[in-house]
Amino acid sequence: MQPKPMLETRTLPDARGYFGAYGGRFVPETLIAPLDELAAAYAEAQADAGFRRELEHLLQTYAGRPTPLYLARRLTAHAGGARIYLKREDLAHTGAHKINNTLGQGLLARRMGKRRVIAETGAGQHGVATATVCALLGLECTVYMGTADMARQAPNVERMRLLGAEVRGVDGGSRTLKDAINEALRDWASTYEDTYYLLGSALGPHPYPLMVRDLQSCIGREARDQILAAEGRLPDVAIACVGGGSNAIGLFHVFRDDPVALVGVEAGGQGIDTGRHAARFADPHRGRPGVLHGTRSYLLQDEHGQVAETFSISAGLDYPAVGPEHAYLRELGRVRYTWVRDDEALAAFRLLARVEGIIPALESAHAVAEALKVAATMDAGSVVLVNLSGRGDKDLAHVSSLSKGVQREAADG
Amino acid sequence: MAEHVTGEGRIAATFAAAAAERRAALVIYLTTGWPSPEATLRLVPALEEAGADLVELGVPFSDPIADGPIIQRASYRALQQSVTPRRCVELVAQLRAGGVRLPLILMGYYNPILAWGVRECVGACREAGVDGLIVPDLPPEEAGELWGATRGHGLALVPLVAPNTPQARLARIAERARGFLYLVSRPGTTGLRDRLPEGLADYVARARRASRLPLALGFGISNPAQAREAARLADGIVIGSAIVERAAQGPDAVAGFVRELRAAVAREG
Ligand SMILES: Cc1ncc(COP(=O)(O)O)c(C=O)c1O
């Protein structure tokens, strides 16, 4: 694909937080003033060289940036095509890209004089990254987490508690990420005076999609420089998994005007036609533009506008909506969105462990699975860049319980 | 009240009639379809009989971010009984056919309206006898389409303002408001509270400066004592969670509570 220049994407979102028809601020009136305060404080911080310096310093000395770009030779050989490079966000402190965003927003919270931070978490990675930054900056921290996610990501619950955060289980609705966001928004509506809501992905009401994109763009900037240094050229394709869309937008944003094909990978769950998935762009019946959590974007919903239950092996991709900028990039045709099933992600998870000695997060394993497919269709002179958004330590218990379940089923059958 | 008056006109007449009786209008919120659709059909006439002036019917939604635990739970149970937005509008038509005359306002989140189709939804509401809409997650900046669709129809689009709404913004919202202005009494969600928030009088006075429309205070008003206090300040008071909590006890229990509230909103002296 030879992308057209996308000049307009550079100036988006507009003043109301829109990327084309997507984005905005669909929130109760009580949250308008706090969002205005946040947008103003963020703009001020961005313009302040001191703020940027402090963030940069922490990203380097605390989070471990720049993260390496690694040529995965044995994975490349396995795919039998293009050279596959992994952007090693799994090596960032706390084990995922989430720390890039929480450091930036944590500094902003402190600058705004807030003493307490709240966050939602699905896989627990954003919760851990938030709890970490709160410990670092001496802020009180409350993390909302669906009780279904607490069960499948138990090690992260322990980590957050060890870091001094209070983890509040959310029992409403599907007991996953979306319900945790509902509860965080409800908390914020009455606590905004002393509380900062540290949203973990490129979604929600303006200015969150913009702010999270900015803070995650270090992934793309580093990767672009690193691949130019390693290969003397840009990659042919760049691939990332898309939950809310933060690691993907952090990569895509930097390459948007380059002749690089961009691929976003959603959670295909047990397959699109089973209805048990979280692929908002892939389901023509249930994936339609709608409004959830303050933003207009693609949303899995029933015919009556009730938000649909989603399903994915990976808690971090198990979300019914997607960041608004992705809806826009898809509409422009700039990014190709596809999906990978649970079993394919699990196979990629195991393969990467075996052939490279890297255990990826189940979320990131979706991107690896797609990279294997894409690389196999290309020649050895081509280059594929994959954002390895996180490491899989958090998933070990869940994966081994799955394989035990499979063994039991086989034994029973 | 003239028989043919509907929509904005019916709402205005209701507030005017309450004011003529030197009292605040009593606005009662129910989650539609909780504890069952049949119960809604029995509850609304019982509320009217007991002295409610206006009824807000909550349209169940899967992700009610402005609501506290009581309305969340009711909403969830109603959804399990397939109480869709269309079903809510049908229930309004049935209530009207059964002789309910007080103003009925649907209160629901935006996504179900979008999924139905803004114009289609407004048309169906109008036809069924709905007088107004309240959409808690639709600030004025995003309300253009719904505003346009309701305008020609005499259907009131009632906006919410909050204590932290700056004065200039409050004035802008009030300018476009129709029916009445809904004053969210405190930051946060719906739900029961021990006392009314501080600074209500100043807040109501600020809203008065911005609007000539009737002002209704809601969110957190939990019992007759709080209702009495709020009714001294505003032209109407909204009782939600305290009603929803009692709705499962049947029309008589709810009607008894509404009679107490009605006595409380009369301004003595
Ligand atoms: C490792 C990892 N990758 C990806 C995601 C998905 O989020 P996003 O799409 O915002 O990058 C998560 C979310 O928890 C995650 O933990």
PDB file of N, CA and C in Angstrom, chain A residues 16 18 23-34 36 172-173 178-179 181-183 185-187 189-192 288-294 296 299 301-308, chain B residues 59-68 72 76 79 83-86 109-116 136-142 160-166 169 173 184 186-189:
ATOM      1  N   ARG A  16     -12.543  20.674  19.673  1.00  0.00           N
ATOM      2  CA  ARG A  16     -13.570  19.949  20.426  1.00  0.00           C
ATOM      3  C   ARG A  16     -13.194  18.484  20.633  1.00  0.00           C
ATOM      4  N   TYR A  18     -12.261  16.277  18.185  1.00  0.00           N
ATOM      5  CA  TYR A  18     -12.718  15.391  17.112  1.00  0.00           C
ATOM      6  C   TYR A  18     -11.609  15.037  16.127  1.00  0.00           C
ATOM      7  N   GLY A  23     -14.701  11.055  18.291  1.00  0.00           N
ATOM      8  CA  GLY A  23     -14.091  11.728  19.431  1.00  0.00           C
ATOM      9  C   GLY A  23     -15.130  12.529  20.189  1.00  0.00           C
ATOM     10  N   GLY A  24     -14.758  13.723  20.637  1.00  0.00           N
ATOM     11  CA  GLY A  24     -15.696  14.576  21.357  1.00  0.00           C
ATOM     12  C   GLY A  24     -15.666  14.361  22.855  1.00  0.00           C
ATOM     13  N   ARG A  25     -16.753  14.789  23.471  1.00  0.00           N
ATOM     14  CA  ARG A  25     -16.857  14.770  24.927  1.00  0.00           C
ATOM     15  C   ARG A  25     -18.283  14.488  25.349  1.00  0.00           C
ATOM     16  N   PHE A  26     -18.633  13.238  25.421  1.00  0.00           N
ATOM     17  CA  PHE A  26     -19.995  12.867  25.799  1.00  0.00           C
ATOM     18  C   PHE A  26     -19.999  12.464  27.269  1.00  0.00           C
ATOM     19  N   VAL A  27     -19.990  13.474  28.121  1.00  0.00           N
ATOM     20  CA  VAL A  27     -19.915  13.196  29.557  1.00  0.00           C
ATOM     21  C   VAL A  27     -20.957  14.027  30.295  1.00  0.00           C
ATOM     22  N   PRO A  28     -21.315  13.595  31.503  1.00  0.00           N
ATOM     23  CA  PRO A  28     -22.203  14.415  32.320  1.00  0.00           C
ATOM     24  C   PRO A  28     -21.585  15.787  32.557  1.00  0.00           C
ATOM     25  N   GLU A  29     -22.446  16.791  32.714  1.00  0.00           N
ATOM     26  CA  GLU A  29     -22.004  18.175  32.855  1.00  0.00           C
ATOM     27  C   GLU A  29     -20.958  18.346  33.962  1.00  0.00           C
ATOM     28  N   THR A  30     -21.093  17.582  35.036  1.00  0.00           N
ATOM     29  CA  THR A  30     -20.149  17.693  36.152  1.00  0.00           C
ATOM     30  C   THR A  30     -18.705  17.467  35.711  1.00  0.00           C
ATOM     31  N   LEU A  31     -18.503  16.694  34.656  1.00  0.00           N
ATOM     32  CA  LEU A  31     -17.129  16.387  34.232  1.00  0.00           C
ATOM     33  C   LEU A  31     -16.566  17.386  33.230  1.00  0.00           C
ATOM     34  N   ILE A  32     -17.398  18.299  32.743  1.00  0.00           N
ATOM     35  CA  ILE A  32     -16.916  19.256  31.741  1.00  0.00           C
ATOM     36  C   ILE A  32     -15.840  20.172  32.332  1.00  0.00           C
ATOM     37  N   ALA A  33     -16.112  20.732  33.503  1.00  0.00           N
ATOM     38  CA  ALA A  33     -15.130  21.656  34.093  1.00  0.00           C
ATOM     39  C   ALA A  33     -13.808  20.938  34.411  1.00  0.00           C
ATOM     40  N   PRO A  34     -13.843  19.748  35.011  1.00  0.00           N
ATOM     41  CA  PRO A  34     -12.575  19.030  35.233  1.00  0.00           C
ATOM     42  C   PRO A  34     -11.819  18.718  33.927  1.00  0.00           C
ATOM     43  N   ASP A  36     -11.972  20.521  31.153  1.00  0.00           N
ATOM     44  CA  ASP A  36     -11.415  21.802  30.706  1.00  0.00           C
ATOM     45  C   ASP A  36     -10.140  22.133  31.480  1.00  0.00           C
ATOM     46  N   GLY A 172     -20.046  -4.801  38.723  1.00  0.00           N
ATOM     47  CA  GLY A 172     -21.149  -4.484  37.820  1.00  0.00           C
ATOM     48  C   GLY A 172     -20.909  -4.998  36.406  1.00  0.00           C
ATOM     49  N   GLY A 173     -21.991  -5.138  35.659  1.00  0.00           N
ATOM     50  CA  GLY A 173     -21.932  -5.447  34.235  1.00  0.00           C
ATOM     51  C   GLY A 173     -21.117  -6.676  33.921  1.00  0.00           C
ATOM     52  N   LYS A 178     -14.428  -2.273  30.874  1.00  0.00           N
ATOM     53  CA  LYS A 178     -15.419  -1.218  30.638  1.00  0.00           C
ATOM     54  C   LYS A 178     -16.119  -0.826  31.934  1.00  0.00           C
ATOM     55  N   ASP A 179     -16.369  -1.801  32.800  1.00  0.00           N
ATOM     56  CA  ASP A 179     -17.046  -1.523  34.059  1.00  0.00           C
ATOM     57  C   ASP A 179     -16.118  -0.790  35.023  1.00  0.00           C
ATOM     58  N   ILE A 181     -13.894   1.369  34.029  1.00  0.00           N
ATOM     59  CA  ILE A 181     -13.911   2.768  33.565  1.00  0.00           C
ATOM     60  C   ILE A 181     -15.175   3.473  34.056  1.00  0.00           C
ATOM     61  N   ASN A 182     -16.332   2.789  33.968  1.00  0.00           N
ATOM     62  CA  ASN A 182     -17.570   3.380  34.494  1.00  0.00           C
ATOM     63  C   ASN A 182     -17.364   3.836  35.935  1.00  0.00           C
ATOM     64  N   GLU A 183     -16.790   2.959  36.733  1.00  0.00           N
ATOM     65  CA  GLU A 183     -16.654   3.236  38.159  1.00  0.00           C
ATOM     66  C   GLU A 183     -15.646   4.361  38.407  1.00  0.00           C
ATOM     67  N   LEU A 185     -15.043   6.838  36.354  1.00  0.00           N
ATOM     68  CA  LEU A 185     -15.717   8.089  35.969  1.00  0.00           C
ATOM     69  C   LEU A 185     -16.673   8.544  37.068  1.00  0.00           C
ATOM     70  N   ARG A 186     -17.370   7.590  37.686  1.00  0.00           N
ATOM     71  CA  ARG A 186     -18.296   7.950  38.775  1.00  0.00           C
ATOM     72  C   ARG A 186     -17.529   8.520  39.963  1.00  0.00           C
ATOM     73  N   ASP A 187     -16.401   7.906  40.279  1.00  0.00           N
ATOM     74  CA  ASP A 187     -15.561   8.402  41.364  1.00  0.00           C
ATOM     75  C   ASP A 187     -15.135   9.842  41.055  1.00  0.00           C
ATOM     76  N   ALA A 189     -16.360  12.099  39.182  1.00  0.00           N
ATOM     77  CA  ALA A 189     -17.417  13.108  39.136  1.00  0.00           C
ATOM     78  C   ALA A 189     -17.630  13.765  40.499  1.00  0.00           C
ATOM     79  N   SER A 190     -17.255  13.092  41.579  1.00  0.00           N
ATOM     80  CA  SER A 190     -17.434  13.740  42.877  1.00  0.00           C
ATOM     81  C   SER A 190     -16.113  14.079  43.573  1.00  0.00           C
ATOM     82  N   THR A 191     -14.987  13.687  42.979  1.00  0.00           N
ATOM     83  CA  THR A 191     -13.703  13.894  43.671  1.00  0.00           C
ATOM     84  C   THR A 191     -12.711  14.756  42.896  1.00  0.00           C
ATOM     85  N   TYR A 192     -13.123  15.271  41.737  1.00  0.00           N
ATOM     86  CA  TYR A 192     -12.173  15.921  40.827  1.00  0.00           C
ATOM     87  C   TYR A 192     -11.356  17.045  41.470  1.00  0.00           C
ATOM     88  N   ARG A 288     -20.420  -0.797  15.308  1.00  0.00           N
ATOM     89  CA  ARG A 288     -20.921   0.394  14.616  1.00  0.00           C
ATOM     90  C   ARG A 288     -20.508   1.619  15.408  1.00  0.00           C
ATOM     91  N   PRO A 289     -20.477   2.795  14.771  1.00  0.00           N
ATOM     92  CA  PRO A 289     -20.182   3.997  15.547  1.00  0.00           C
ATOM     93  C   PRO A 289     -21.207   4.178  16.667  1.00  0.00           C
ATOM     94  N   GLY A 290     -20.720   4.555  17.815  1.00  0.00           N
ATOM     95  CA  GLY A 290     -21.590   4.766  18.966  1.00  0.00           C
ATOM     96  C   GLY A 290     -20.837   5.565  20.008  1.00  0.00           C
ATOM     97  N   VAL A 291     -21.458   5.742  21.157  1.00  0.00           N
ATOM     98  CA  VAL A 291     -20.858   6.554  22.218  1.00  0.00           C
ATOM     99  C   VAL A 291     -20.690   5.719  23.482  1.00  0.00           C
ATOM    100  N   LEU A 292     -19.477   5.616  23.939  1.00  0.00           N
ATOM    101  CA  LEU A 292     -19.206   4.990  25.237  1.00  0.00           C
ATOM    102  C   LEU A 292     -18.032   5.710  25.884  1.00  0.00           C
ATOM    103  N   HIS A 293     -18.127   5.879  27.198  1.00  0.00           N
ATOM    104  CA  HIS A 293     -17.041   6.484  27.973  1.00  0.00           C
ATOM    105  C   HIS A 293     -16.594   7.822  27.401  1.00  0.00           C
ATOM    106  N   GLY A 294     -17.573   8.595  26.979  1.00  0.00           N
ATOM    107  CA  GLY A 294     -17.287   9.966  26.632  1.00  0.00           C
ATOM    108  C   GLY A 294     -16.790  10.221  25.228  1.00  0.00           C
ATOM    109  N   ARG A 296     -17.120   9.281  20.817  1.00  0.00           N
ATOM    110  CA  ARG A 296     -17.818   8.621  19.725  1.00  0.00           C
ATOM    111  C   ARG A 296     -16.803   7.856  18.893  1.00  0.00           C
ATOM    112  N   LEU A 299     -18.022   0.835  18.233  1.00  0.00           N
ATOM    113  CA  LEU A 299     -18.469   0.256  19.492  1.00  0.00           C
ATOM    114  C   LEU A 299     -19.244  -1.024  19.201  1.00  0.00           C
ATOM    115  N   GLN A 301     -22.092  -3.304  19.994  1.00  0.00           N
ATOM    116  CA  GLN A 301     -23.364  -3.036  20.657  1.00  0.00           C
ATOM    117  C   GLN A 301     -24.460  -3.865  20.016  1.00  0.00           C
ATOM    118  N   ASP A 302     -25.572  -4.013  20.752  1.00  0.00           N
ATOM    119  CA  ASP A 302     -26.690  -4.728  20.142  1.00  0.00           C
ATOM    120  C   ASP A 302     -27.547  -3.726  19.363  1.00  0.00           C
ATOM    121  N   GLU A 303     -28.616  -4.223  18.738  1.00  0.00           N
ATOM    122  CA  GLU A 303     -29.425  -3.347  17.871  1.00  0.00           C
ATOM    123  C   GLU A 303     -30.085  -2.219  18.660  1.00  0.00           C
ATOM    124  N   HIS A 304     -30.196  -2.372  19.991  1.00  0.00           N
ATOM    125  CA  HIS A 304     -30.842  -1.343  20.811  1.00  0.00           C
ATOM    126  C   HIS A 304     -29.844  -0.370  21.425  1.00  0.00           C
ATOM    127  N   GLY A 305     -28.568  -0.513  21.050  1.00  0.00           N
ATOM    128  CA  GLY A 305     -27.581   0.430  21.574  1.00  0.00           C
ATOM    129  C   GLY A 305     -27.048   0.053  22.946  1.00  0.00           C
ATOM    130  N   GLN A 306     -27.350  -1.161  23.402  1.00  0.00           N
ATOM    131  CA  GLN A 306     -26.720  -1.613  24.649  1.00  0.00           C
ATOM    132  C   GLN A 306     -25.338  -2.144  24.303  1.00  0.00           C
ATOM    133  N   VAL A 307     -24.372  -1.831  25.148  1.00  0.00           N
ATOM    134  CA  VAL A 307     -22.998  -2.224  24.870  1.00  0.00           C
ATOM    135  C   VAL A 307     -22.868  -3.741  24.999  1.00  0.00           C
ATOM    136  N   ALA A 308     -22.226  -4.337  24.013  1.00  0.00           N
ATOM    137  CA  ALA A 308     -22.155  -5.803  23.950  1.00  0.00           C
ATOM    138  C   ALA A 308     -21.084  -6.350  24.887  1.00  0.00           C
TER     139      ALA A 308
ATOM    140  N   VAL B  59     -34.565   5.342  30.985  1.00  0.00           N
ATOM    141  CA  VAL B  59     -34.428   4.311  29.958  1.00  0.00           C
ATOM    142  C   VAL B  59     -33.184   3.479  30.303  1.00  0.00           C
ATOM    143  N   PRO B  60     -33.359   2.192  30.565  1.00  0.00           N
ATOM    144  CA  PRO B  60     -32.219   1.381  31.013  1.00  0.00           C
ATOM    145  C   PRO B  60     -31.075   1.360  29.987  1.00  0.00           C
ATOM    146  N   PHE B  61     -29.853   1.459  30.513  1.00  0.00           N
ATOM    147  CA  PHE B  61     -28.659   1.404  29.657  1.00  0.00           C
ATOM    148  C   PHE B  61     -27.612   0.543  30.348  1.00  0.00           C
ATOM    149  N   SER B  62     -26.812  -0.118  29.544  1.00  0.00           N
ATOM    150  CA  SER B  62     -25.814  -1.051  30.085  1.00  0.00           C
ATOM    151  C   SER B  62     -24.712  -0.352  30.879  1.00  0.00           C
ATOM    152  N   ASP B  63     -24.430   0.918  30.579  1.00  0.00           N
ATOM    153  CA  ASP B  63     -23.294   1.595  31.202  1.00  0.00           C
ATOM    154  C   ASP B  63     -23.671   2.983  31.725  1.00  0.00           C
ATOM    155  N   PRO B  64     -24.494   3.005  32.775  1.00  0.00           N
ATOM    156  CA  PRO B  64     -25.037   4.286  33.264  1.00  0.00           C
ATOM    157  C   PRO B  64     -24.051   5.044  34.154  1.00  0.00           C
ATOM    158  N   ILE B  65     -23.143   5.813  33.530  1.00  0.00           N
ATOM    159  CA  ILE B  65     -22.043   6.426  34.288  1.00  0.00           C
ATOM    160  C   ILE B  65     -22.480   7.551  35.223  1.00  0.00           C
ATOM    161  N   ALA B  66     -23.698   8.094  35.030  1.00  0.00           N
ATOM    162  CA  ALA B  66     -24.123   9.170  35.933  1.00  0.00           C
ATOM    163  C   ALA B  66     -24.926   8.631  37.113  1.00  0.00           C
ATOM    164  N   ASP B  67     -25.088   7.310  37.172  1.00  0.00           N
ATOM    165  CA  ASP B  67     -25.954   6.750  38.210  1.00  0.00           C
ATOM    166  C   ASP B  67     -25.206   5.992  39.286  1.00  0.00           C
ATOM    167  N   GLY B  68     -25.747   6.093  40.499  1.00  0.00           N
ATOM    168  CA  GLY B  68     -25.242   5.352  41.636  1.00  0.00           C
ATOM    169  C   GLY B  68     -25.816   3.938  41.661  1.00  0.00           C
ATOM    170  N   GLN B  72     -28.365   1.906  39.023  1.00  0.00           N
ATOM    171  CA  GLN B  72     -27.604   0.926  38.226  1.00  0.00           C
ATOM    172  C   GLN B  72     -28.246  -0.453  38.284  1.00  0.00           C
ATOM    173  N   TYR B  76     -30.064  -2.559  35.317  1.00  0.00           N
ATOM    174  CA  TYR B  76     -29.531  -3.855  34.907  1.00  0.00           C
ATOM    175  C   TYR B  76     -30.647  -4.909  34.886  1.00  0.00           C
ATOM    176  N   LEU B  79     -32.974  -4.352  32.007  1.00  0.00           N
ATOM    177  CA  LEU B  79     -32.389  -4.802  30.743  1.00  0.00           C
ATOM    178  C   LEU B  79     -32.528  -6.309  30.579  1.00  0.00           C
ATOM    179  N   VAL B  83     -36.125  -4.527  28.407  1.00  0.00           N
ATOM    180  CA  VAL B  83     -36.746  -3.207  28.355  1.00  0.00           C
ATOM    181  C   VAL B  83     -35.871  -2.289  27.493  1.00  0.00           C
ATOM    182  N   THR B  84     -36.151  -2.330  26.200  1.00  0.00           N
ATOM    183  CA  THR B  84     -35.402  -1.542  25.224  1.00  0.00           C
ATOM    184  C   THR B  84     -35.986  -0.129  25.178  1.00  0.00           C
ATOM    185  N   PRO B  85     -35.289   0.805  24.516  1.00  0.00           N
ATOM    186  CA  PRO B  85     -35.881   2.143  24.354  1.00  0.00           C
ATOM    187  C   PRO B  85     -37.255   2.088  23.670  1.00  0.00           C
ATOM    188  N   ARG B  86     -37.404   1.231  22.681  1.00  0.00           N
ATOM    189  CA  ARG B  86     -38.713   1.117  22.009  1.00  0.00           C
ATOM    190  C   ARG B  86     -39.795   0.679  22.985  1.00  0.00           C
ATOM    191  N   TYR B 109     -29.430   7.620  28.350  1.00  0.00           N
ATOM    192  CA  TYR B 109     -28.099   7.906  27.819  1.00  0.00           C
ATOM    193  C   TYR B 109     -28.151   7.966  26.298  1.00  0.00           C
ATOM    194  N   TYR B 110     -27.109   8.530  25.721  1.00  0.00           N
ATOM    195  CA  TYR B 110     -27.177   8.892  24.300  1.00  0.00           C
ATOM    196  C   TYR B 110     -27.066   7.697  23.350  1.00  0.00           C
ATOM    197  N   ASN B 111     -26.254   6.691  23.690  1.00  0.00           N
ATOM    198  CA  ASN B 111     -26.020   5.653  22.687  1.00  0.00           C
ATOM    199  C   ASN B 111     -27.288   4.922  22.217  1.00  0.00           C
ATOM    200  N   PRO B 112     -28.202   4.555  23.113  1.00  0.00           N
ATOM    201  CA  PRO B 112     -29.434   3.923  22.628  1.00  0.00           C
ATOM    202  C   PRO B 112     -30.232   4.830  21.681  1.00  0.00           C
ATOM    203  N   ILE B 113     -30.176   6.139  21.907  1.00  0.00           N
ATOM    204  CA  ILE B 113     -30.879   7.073  21.009  1.00  0.00           C
ATOM    205  C   ILE B 113     -30.208   7.071  19.634  1.00  0.00           C
ATOM    206  N   LEU B 114     -28.867   7.106  19.647  1.00  0.00           N
ATOM    207  CA  LEU B 114     -28.108   7.058  18.387  1.00  0.00           C
ATOM    208  C   LEU B 114     -28.386   5.769  17.635  1.00  0.00           C
ATOM    209  N   ALA B 115     -28.424   4.658  18.373  1.00  0.00           N
ATOM    210  CA  ALA B 115     -28.610   3.354  17.731  1.00  0.00           C
ATOM    211  C   ALA B 115     -29.993   3.260  17.098  1.00  0.00           C
ATOM    212  N   TRP B 116     -30.960   3.845  17.745  1.00  0.00           N
ATOM    213  CA  TRP B 116     -32.323   3.867  17.199  1.00  0.00           C
ATOM    214  C   TRP B 116     -32.368   4.777  15.976  1.00  0.00           C
ATOM    215  N   PRO B 136     -28.273  12.549  30.071  1.00  0.00           N
ATOM    216  CA  PRO B 136     -27.246  13.007  31.017  1.00  0.00           C
ATOM    217  C   PRO B 136     -25.823  13.008  30.469  1.00  0.00           C
ATOM    218  N   ASP B 137     -25.552  12.260  29.414  1.00  0.00           N
ATOM    219  CA  ASP B 137     -24.180  12.267  28.893  1.00  0.00           C
ATOM    220  C   ASP B 137     -24.073  13.058  27.590  1.00  0.00           C
ATOM    221  N   LEU B 138     -24.975  14.017  27.407  1.00  0.00           N
ATOM    222  CA  LEU B 138     -24.955  14.813  26.180  1.00  0.00           C
ATOM    223  C   LEU B 138     -24.861  16.299  26.520  1.00  0.00           C
ATOM    224  N   PRO B 139     -23.631  16.814  26.695  1.00  0.00           N
ATOM    225  CA  PRO B 139     -23.490  18.245  26.970  1.00  0.00           C
ATOM    226  C   PRO B 139     -23.872  19.042  25.726  1.00  0.00           C
ATOM    227  N   PRO B 140     -24.133  20.329  25.875  1.00  0.00           N
ATOM    228  CA  PRO B 140     -24.649  21.123  24.747  1.00  0.00           C
ATOM    229  C   PRO B 140     -23.761  21.081  23.503  1.00  0.00           C
ATOM    230  N   GLU B 141     -22.445  20.973  23.702  1.00  0.00           N
ATOM    231  CA  GLU B 141     -21.530  20.930  22.559  1.00  0.00           C
ATOM    232  C   GLU B 141     -21.836  19.756  21.633  1.00  0.00           C
ATOM    233  N   GLU B 142     -22.380  18.672  22.189  1.00  0.00           N
ATOM    234  CA  GLU B 142     -22.627  17.461  21.395  1.00  0.00           C
ATOM    235  C   GLU B 142     -24.102  17.300  21.047  1.00  0.00           C
ATOM    236  N   LEU B 160     -28.913  19.602  31.691  1.00  0.00           N
ATOM    237  CA  LEU B 160     -28.471  19.584  33.080  1.00  0.00           C
ATOM    238  C   LEU B 160     -27.352  20.590  33.258  1.00  0.00           C
ATOM    239  N   VAL B 161     -27.363  21.248  34.410  1.00  0.00           N
ATOM    240  CA  VAL B 161     -26.200  22.050  34.798  1.00  0.00           C
ATOM    241  C   VAL B 161     -25.730  21.528  36.150  1.00  0.00           C
ATOM    242  N   ALA B 162     -24.508  21.843  36.504  1.00  0.00           N
ATOM    243  CA  ALA B 162     -23.925  21.316  37.733  1.00  0.00           C
ATOM    244  C   ALA B 162     -23.357  22.474  38.547  1.00  0.00           C
ATOM    245  N   PRO B 163     -23.092  22.225  39.830  1.00  0.00           N
ATOM    246  CA  PRO B 163     -22.567  23.320  40.664  1.00  0.00           C
ATOM    247  C   PRO B 163     -21.244  23.868  40.139  1.00  0.00           C
ATOM    248  N   ASN B 164     -20.494  23.055  39.404  1.00  0.00           N
ATOM    249  CA  ASN B 164     -19.206  23.533  38.897  1.00  0.00           C
ATOM    250  C   ASN B 164     -19.303  24.089  37.475  1.00  0.00           C
ATOM    251  N   THR B 165     -20.520  24.269  36.964  1.00  0.00           N
ATOM    252  CA  THR B 165     -20.675  24.895  35.650  1.00  0.00           C
ATOM    253  C   THR B 165     -20.384  26.394  35.799  1.00  0.00           C
ATOM    254  N   PRO B 166     -19.410  26.918  35.064  1.00  0.00           N
ATOM    255  CA  PRO B 166     -19.117  28.356  35.174  1.00  0.00           C
ATOM    256  C   PRO B 166     -20.312  29.196  34.712  1.00  0.00           C
ATOM    257  N   ARG B 169     -21.035  29.711  30.967  1.00  0.00           N
ATOM    258  CA  ARG B 169     -21.515  28.474  30.346  1.00  0.00           C
ATOM    259  C   ARG B 169     -22.954  28.201  30.771  1.00  0.00           C
ATOM    260  N   ILE B 173     -26.111  27.552  28.311  1.00  0.00           N
ATOM    261  CA  ILE B 173     -26.961  26.362  28.376  1.00  0.00           C
ATOM    262  C   ILE B 173     -28.413  26.776  28.602  1.00  0.00           C
ATOM    263  N   VAL B 184     -28.291  19.776  38.746  1.00  0.00           N
ATOM    264  CA  VAL B 184     -27.693  18.668  39.485  1.00  0.00           C
ATOM    265  C   VAL B 184     -27.192  19.254  40.811  1.00  0.00           C
ATOM    266  N   ARG B 186     -25.332  18.275  43.253  1.00  0.00           N
ATOM    267  CA  ARG B 186     -23.957  18.110  43.760  1.00  0.00           C
ATOM    268  C   ARG B 186     -23.132  17.369  42.712  1.00  0.00           C
ATOM    269  N   PRO B 187     -21.818  17.498  42.807  1.00  0.00           N
ATOM    270  CA  PRO B 187     -20.980  16.699  41.914  1.00  0.00           C
ATOM    271  C   PRO B 187     -21.150  15.226  42.254  1.00  0.00           C
ATOM    272  N   GLY B 188     -21.183  14.381  41.245  1.00  0.00           N
ATOM    273  CA  GLY B 188     -21.262  12.951  41.512  1.00  0.00           C
ATOM    274  C   GLY B 188     -22.471  12.323  40.860  1.00  0.00           C
ATOM    275  N   THR B 189     -22.803  11.138  41.318  1.00  0.00           N
ATOM    276  CA  THR B 189     -23.849  10.343  40.692  1.00  0.00           C
ATOM    277  C   THR B 189     -25.154  10.455  41.460  1.00  0.00           C
TER     278      THR B 189
END
